DNA sequence: CGAAAAACCTGGCAGC
DNA sequence: TGCTGCCAGGTTTTTC
């Protein structure tokens, strides 16, 4: 479900829990992508010292370690008051219970995970990640250098977390459309201007999406169950056979690595 | 070795 | 009403 903007929107919602105490947890399903760590179902009176995001991971920092959460394709949160009557639904796998609130995690496909990690520095998931898209390290020079050492097409390359984190299928399509680059171009064919366009449009699109509360296609919602409004801003994703914003050609759909790719065959070369 | 495909899951929807 | 096949915001593991 979530690419970087969606996880960032969730993070900003969860920040209100910093300083609160987790009284205990309820695990209704232990088998997510990997088994939920035992430290997580044994939580008792733990203060949340911080909550942050790295790539598409959420990190809840407690006194003696961290909860590392990934939402996979279909994970979502709902934060609500204990006074609210909320019925437990199918796939409501985990609750964190606070004195006045409950944070509930739902994940139909169970590709997400909740793992305990004592130190973030040597965590195997966090170690192999590339730079954040909003960092200075993600710039045109960096991209241009990297483009020379792989034989991937540009779209699959942008979705590789070792190159840059957080760009998934929706935003890869949108970034290449604004950059006027064909998704099947080999990275070796990119020039410095192409790389500059990719960097600028990545920052622009991701930032704009965060402002609009992310993109809801089906599952994604903010922690108050409201949908993200960036769906309305999508120019090519899921817009097969609609007209290109710039040239009025028909948007085309193809597959890359079995994933849907949308582009304007005239503008993107 | 790097790139592509398979695997992990469930549910919704189109078409028959 | 089924049933079948395809599709879905991701990432690791396996295969070639």
Coordinates of C-alpha atoms (C1' of nucleotides) in Angstrom, one line a residue:
Chain A
X1 CA 0.0 0.0 0.0
X2 CA 2.3 2.7 1.1
X3 CA 5.1 4.5 -0.6
X4 CA 7.1 7.2 1.2
X5 CA 4.4 9.9 1.2
X6 CA 1.8 7.6 2.7
X7 CA 4.2 6.4 5.4
X8 CA 5.2 10.0 6.2
X9 CA 1.6 11.0 6.5
X10 CA 1.0 8.1 9.0
X11 CA 4.1 9.1 10.9
X12 CA 2.9 12.7 11.3
X13 CA -0.3 11.4 12.7
X14 CA 1.4 9.0 15.1
X15 CA 3.7 11.8 16.5
X16 CA 1.1 12.7 19.0
X17 CA 1.9 9.5 20.8
X18 CA 5.4 10.5 21.7
X19 CA 5.7 10.7 25.5
X20 CA 2.7 8.4 26.0
X21 CA 2.9 5.0 27.7
X22 CA 2.0 1.7 26.1
X23 CA 0.2 -0.1 28.8
X24 CA 0.2 -3.4 26.9
X25 CA -0.4 -4.9 23.5
X26 CA -2.8 -7.3 22.0
X27 CA -1.7 -9.6 19.1
X28 CA -4.5 -11.3 17.3
X29 CA -2.3 -12.7 14.6
X30 CA 1.3 -13.5 15.1
X31 CA 2.1 -14.5 11.5
X32 CA 2.7 -11.4 9.5
X33 CA 5.4 -11.3 6.8
X34 CA 7.6 -12.6 9.7
X35 CA 6.4 -13.6 13.1
X36 CA 5.8 -10.7 15.5
X37 CA 8.7 -10.4 17.9
X38 CA 8.0 -11.7 21.4
X39 CA 9.3 -8.4 22.9
X40 CA 6.3 -6.8 21.2
X41 CA 3.6 -9.0 22.7
X42 CA 5.3 -8.7 26.1
X43 CA 5.2 -4.9 26.2
X44 CA 4.2 -3.5 29.5
X45 CA 4.2 0.2 30.6
X46 CA 6.7 1.3 28.1
X47 CA 7.1 5.0 27.3
X48 CA 7.4 6.1 23.7
X49 CA 10.6 8.2 23.5
X50 CA 10.3 8.9 19.8
X51 CA 8.6 7.9 16.5
X52 CA 10.4 8.3 13.2
X53 CA 10.5 7.1 9.6
X54 CA 13.4 5.7 7.6
X55 CA 12.4 4.8 4.0
X56 CA 9.1 3.0 4.3
X57 CA 9.8 1.8 7.8
X58 CA 8.3 3.3 11.0
X59 CA 10.4 3.1 14.1
X60 CA 8.9 3.4 17.6
X61 CA 11.7 4.1 20.0
X62 CA 11.2 2.8 23.5
X63 CA 13.6 2.9 26.5
X64 CA 15.3 -0.5 25.8
X65 CA 14.8 -1.0 22.1
X66 CA 12.8 -0.2 19.0
X67 CA 9.7 -1.5 17.3
X68 CA 10.4 -1.6 13.5
X69 CA 7.2 -1.6 11.5
X70 CA 6.7 -2.1 7.7
X71 CA 3.2 -1.8 6.3
X72 CA 3.8 -4.1 3.3
X73 CA 1.2 -3.7 0.6
X74 CA -2.0 -3.4 2.7
X75 CA -1.1 -2.3 6.3
X76 CA -3.0 0.6 7.9
X77 CA -3.4 2.2 11.3
X78 CA -6.4 3.5 13.2
X79 CA -5.9 5.6 16.3
X80 CA -9.0 6.1 18.3
X81 CA -10.3 7.1 21.8
X82 CA -11.1 4.3 24.2
X83 CA -14.5 5.9 24.7
X84 CA -15.3 5.2 21.0
X85 CA -17.0 2.0 20.3
X86 CA -14.9 0.3 17.6
X87 CA -15.7 -3.2 16.5
X88 CA -12.8 -5.5 15.8
X89 CA -12.7 -6.3 12.1
X90 CA -11.1 -9.0 10.1
X91 CA -7.3 -8.5 9.8
X92 CA -7.1 -6.2 12.9
X93 CA -3.9 -8.0 13.9
X94 CA -2.3 -5.7 16.6
X95 CA -3.4 -3.2 19.2
X96 CA -1.2 -0.9 21.3
X97 CA -3.2 0.1 24.4
X98 CA -2.6 3.5 25.9
X99 CA -4.4 5.0 28.9
X100 CA -6.9 6.9 26.8
X101 CA -6.3 5.6 23.3
X102 CA -5.9 2.5 21.2
X103 CA -3.6 2.2 18.1
X104 CA -4.9 -0.6 15.9
X105 CA -3.0 -2.2 13.0
X106 CA -4.9 -3.9 10.1
X107 CA -3.2 -5.7 7.3
X108 CA -5.3 -8.0 5.0
X109 CA -2.4 -9.4 3.0
X110 CA 0.0 -9.7 5.9
X111 CA 3.0 -8.5 3.9
X112 CA 3.8 -6.0 6.7
X113 CA 5.8 -6.8 9.8
X114 CA 6.4 -5.8 13.4
X115 CA 9.9 -6.7 14.6
X116 CA 11.8 -5.8 17.7
X117 CA 15.3 -4.3 17.1
X118 CA 17.5 -3.3 20.0
X119 CA 19.9 -1.3 17.9
X120 CA 19.0 0.5 14.7
X121 CA 22.6 0.7 13.6
X122 CA 23.1 -3.0 12.8
X123 CA 19.5 -3.8 11.7
X124 CA 19.6 -5.8 8.5
X125 CA 16.7 -4.0 6.9
X126 CA 17.9 -0.5 7.6
X127 CA 21.5 -1.2 6.7
X128 CA 21.1 -1.7 3.0
X129 CA 19.0 1.4 2.3
X130 CA 20.0 4.1 -0.1
X131 CA 19.6 7.9 0.6
X132 CA 16.3 9.5 1.5
X133 CA 14.8 11.4 -1.5
X134 CA 14.7 14.7 0.4
X135 CA 18.4 14.4 1.5
X136 CA 21.2 16.3 -0.1
X137 CA 22.9 13.1 -1.1
X138 CA 20.1 12.4 -3.5
X139 CA 21.1 14.9 -6.2
X140 CA 21.7 14.9 -10.0
X141 CA 25.4 14.2 -9.7
X142 CA 24.7 11.1 -7.5
X143 CA 22.1 9.8 -9.9
X144 CA 24.2 10.4 -13.0
X145 CA 27.2 8.5 -11.5
X146 CA 24.9 5.6 -10.4
X147 CA 23.3 5.4 -13.9
X148 CA 26.5 4.2 -15.5
X149 CA 26.9 1.0 -13.4
X150 CA 23.6 -0.8 -14.1
X151 CA 21.8 -2.2 -17.0
X152 CA 18.2 -1.7 -15.7
X153 CA 15.5 0.3 -17.3
X154 CA 14.9 3.7 -15.6
X155 CA 11.6 2.7 -13.9
X156 CA 12.9 -0.4 -12.2
X157 CA 16.0 1.4 -11.2
X158 CA 14.1 4.2 -9.5
X159 CA 12.1 1.7 -7.5
X160 CA 15.3 0.1 -6.1
X161 CA 15.7 1.1 -2.5
X162 CA 19.4 0.8 -2.7
X163 CA 19.4 3.7 -5.2
X164 CA 16.9 5.9 -3.3
X165 CA 14.2 4.9 -0.8
X166 CA 10.5 5.3 -0.9
X167 CA 9.7 5.4 -4.6
X168 CA 7.2 2.7 -5.4
X169 CA 5.0 2.0 -8.4
X170 CA 2.7 5.0 -8.3
X171 CA 5.4 7.6 -7.9
X172 CA 7.9 6.0 -10.3
X173 CA 5.3 6.4 -13.0
X174 CA 4.4 10.0 -12.1
X175 CA 8.1 11.1 -11.8
X176 CA 9.0 9.7 -15.2
X177 CA 6.0 11.4 -16.8
X178 CA 6.9 14.8 -15.5
X179 CA 10.5 14.2 -16.4
X180 CA 9.4 13.2 -20.0
X181 CA 11.5 10.0 -19.8
X182 CA 10.3 6.7 -21.2
X183 CA 10.1 4.0 -18.4
X184 CA 11.9 1.5 -20.6
X185 CA 15.0 3.7 -21.3
X186 CA 18.2 2.1 -20.1
X187 CA 19.8 4.1 -17.3
X188 CA 23.0 4.4 -19.4
X189 CA 21.2 6.6 -21.8
X190 CA 20.4 9.3 -19.2
X191 CA 22.2 12.6 -19.4
X192 CA 22.8 15.0 -16.6
X193 CA 19.7 17.0 -17.5
X194 CA 17.6 13.9 -17.3
X195 CA 19.0 13.1 -13.9
X196 CA 18.4 16.7 -12.7
X197 CA 14.8 16.5 -13.9
X198 CA 14.3 13.1 -12.1
X199 CA 15.7 14.5 -8.8
X200 CA 13.6 17.7 -9.0
X201 CA 10.4 16.0 -9.9
X202 CA 10.9 13.3 -7.3
X203 CA 11.2 15.9 -4.5
X204 CA 8.3 17.9 -6.0
X205 CA 5.9 15.0 -6.4
X206 CA 6.6 13.4 -3.0
X207 CA 6.4 16.7 -1.2
X208 CA 3.1 17.6 -2.9
X209 CA 1.7 14.2 -2.1
X210 CA 2.6 14.5 1.6
X211 CA 0.8 17.9 1.6
X212 CA -2.3 16.3 0.2
X213 CA -2.3 13.4 2.6
X214 CA -0.9 10.7 0.3
X215 CA -2.5 8.7 -2.4
X216 CA -5.4 6.4 -1.8
X217 CA -6.1 3.8 -4.5
X218 CA -7.8 1.2 -2.3
X219 CA -6.5 0.4 1.2
X220 CA -4.5 3.5 2.2
X221 CA -6.0 5.8 4.8
X222 CA -4.6 8.3 7.4
X223 CA -4.7 7.2 11.0
X224 CA -8.2 8.9 11.3
X225 CA -9.5 6.7 8.4
X226 CA -9.6 9.7 6.0
X227 CA -8.3 9.1 2.5
X228 CA -5.4 10.8 0.8
X229 CA -6.2 13.4 -1.8
X230 CA -3.1 13.0 -4.0
X231 CA -5.1 10.4 -6.0
X232 CA -6.8 13.3 -7.8
X233 CA -3.4 14.7 -8.8
X234 CA -2.1 11.5 -10.6
X235 CA -1.3 12.3 -14.2
X236 CA -0.7 8.8 -15.6
X237 CA -1.0 6.1 -12.9
X238 CA -4.2 4.0 -13.5
X239 CA -5.1 6.4 -16.4
X240 CA -4.7 4.0 -19.3
X241 CA -6.6 5.3 -22.4
X242 CA -7.1 8.7 -20.9
X243 CA -5.5 11.7 -22.6
X244 CA -2.1 13.0 -21.8
X245 CA -2.2 16.4 -20.0
X246 CA 0.4 17.9 -22.4
X247 CA -0.2 16.4 -25.8
X248 CA -3.6 14.7 -25.6
X249 CA -2.1 11.3 -26.8
X250 CA -3.6 8.3 -25.1
X251 CA -1.8 7.1 -21.9
X252 CA -0.4 3.6 -22.5
X253 CA -0.1 0.7 -20.0
X254 CA 2.7 -1.9 -20.2
X255 CA 4.3 -4.2 -17.7
X256 CA 7.8 -4.0 -16.1
X257 CA 8.8 -6.8 -13.8
X258 CA 5.1 -7.8 -13.8
X259 CA 4.1 -4.3 -12.5
X260 CA 1.8 -1.9 -14.3
X261 CA 3.6 1.0 -16.0
X262 CA 1.7 4.0 -17.3
X263 CA 3.2 6.6 -19.6
X264 CA 2.6 9.0 -22.5
X265 CA 4.1 7.4 -25.7
X266 CA 4.6 10.8 -27.3
X267 CA 5.9 13.0 -24.4
X268 CA 8.1 10.3 -22.8
X269 CA 11.1 9.4 -25.0
Chain B
dC1 C1' 27.7 -11.7 -10.4
dG2 C1' 23.3 -8.8 -11.5
dA3 C1' 18.6 -8.8 -13.2
dA4 C1' 14.3 -11.1 -13.5
dA5 C1' 10.9 -14.1 -11.6
dA6 C1' 8.8 -16.4 -7.8
dA7 C1' 7.2 -16.2 -3.4
dC8 C1' 4.8 -14.4 0.6
dC9 C1' -1.0 -13.4 1.3
dT10 C1' -6.1 -11.8 0.8
dG11 C1' -9.9 -9.6 -1.5
dG12 C1' -12.2 -7.3 -5.2
dC13 C1' -13.7 -7.2 -9.7
dA14 C1' -14.7 -8.6 -14.6
dG15 C1' -16.2 -12.1 -17.5
dC16 C1' -18.3 -16.4 -18.3
Chain C
dT1 C1' -24.6 -17.7 -8.1
dG2 C1' -20.5 -19.5 -8.5
dC3 C1' -16.1 -20.2 -10.5
dT4 C1' -11.6 -18.5 -12.8
dG5 C1' -8.3 -15.5 -13.6
dC6 C1' -6.3 -11.2 -13.0
dC7 C1' -5.0 -7.3 -10.3
dA8 C1' -3.2 -4.6 -6.1
dG9 C1' 0.9 1.6 -2.8
dG10 C1' 6.4 -4.1 -1.3
dT11 C1' 10.5 -6.6 -0.5
dT12 C1' 13.0 -11.0 0.2
dT13 C1' 14.5 -15.3 -1.8
dT14 C1' 15.3 -18.1 -5.6
dT15 C1' 16.6 -18.8 -10.2
dC16 C1' 18.9 -18.1 -14.5

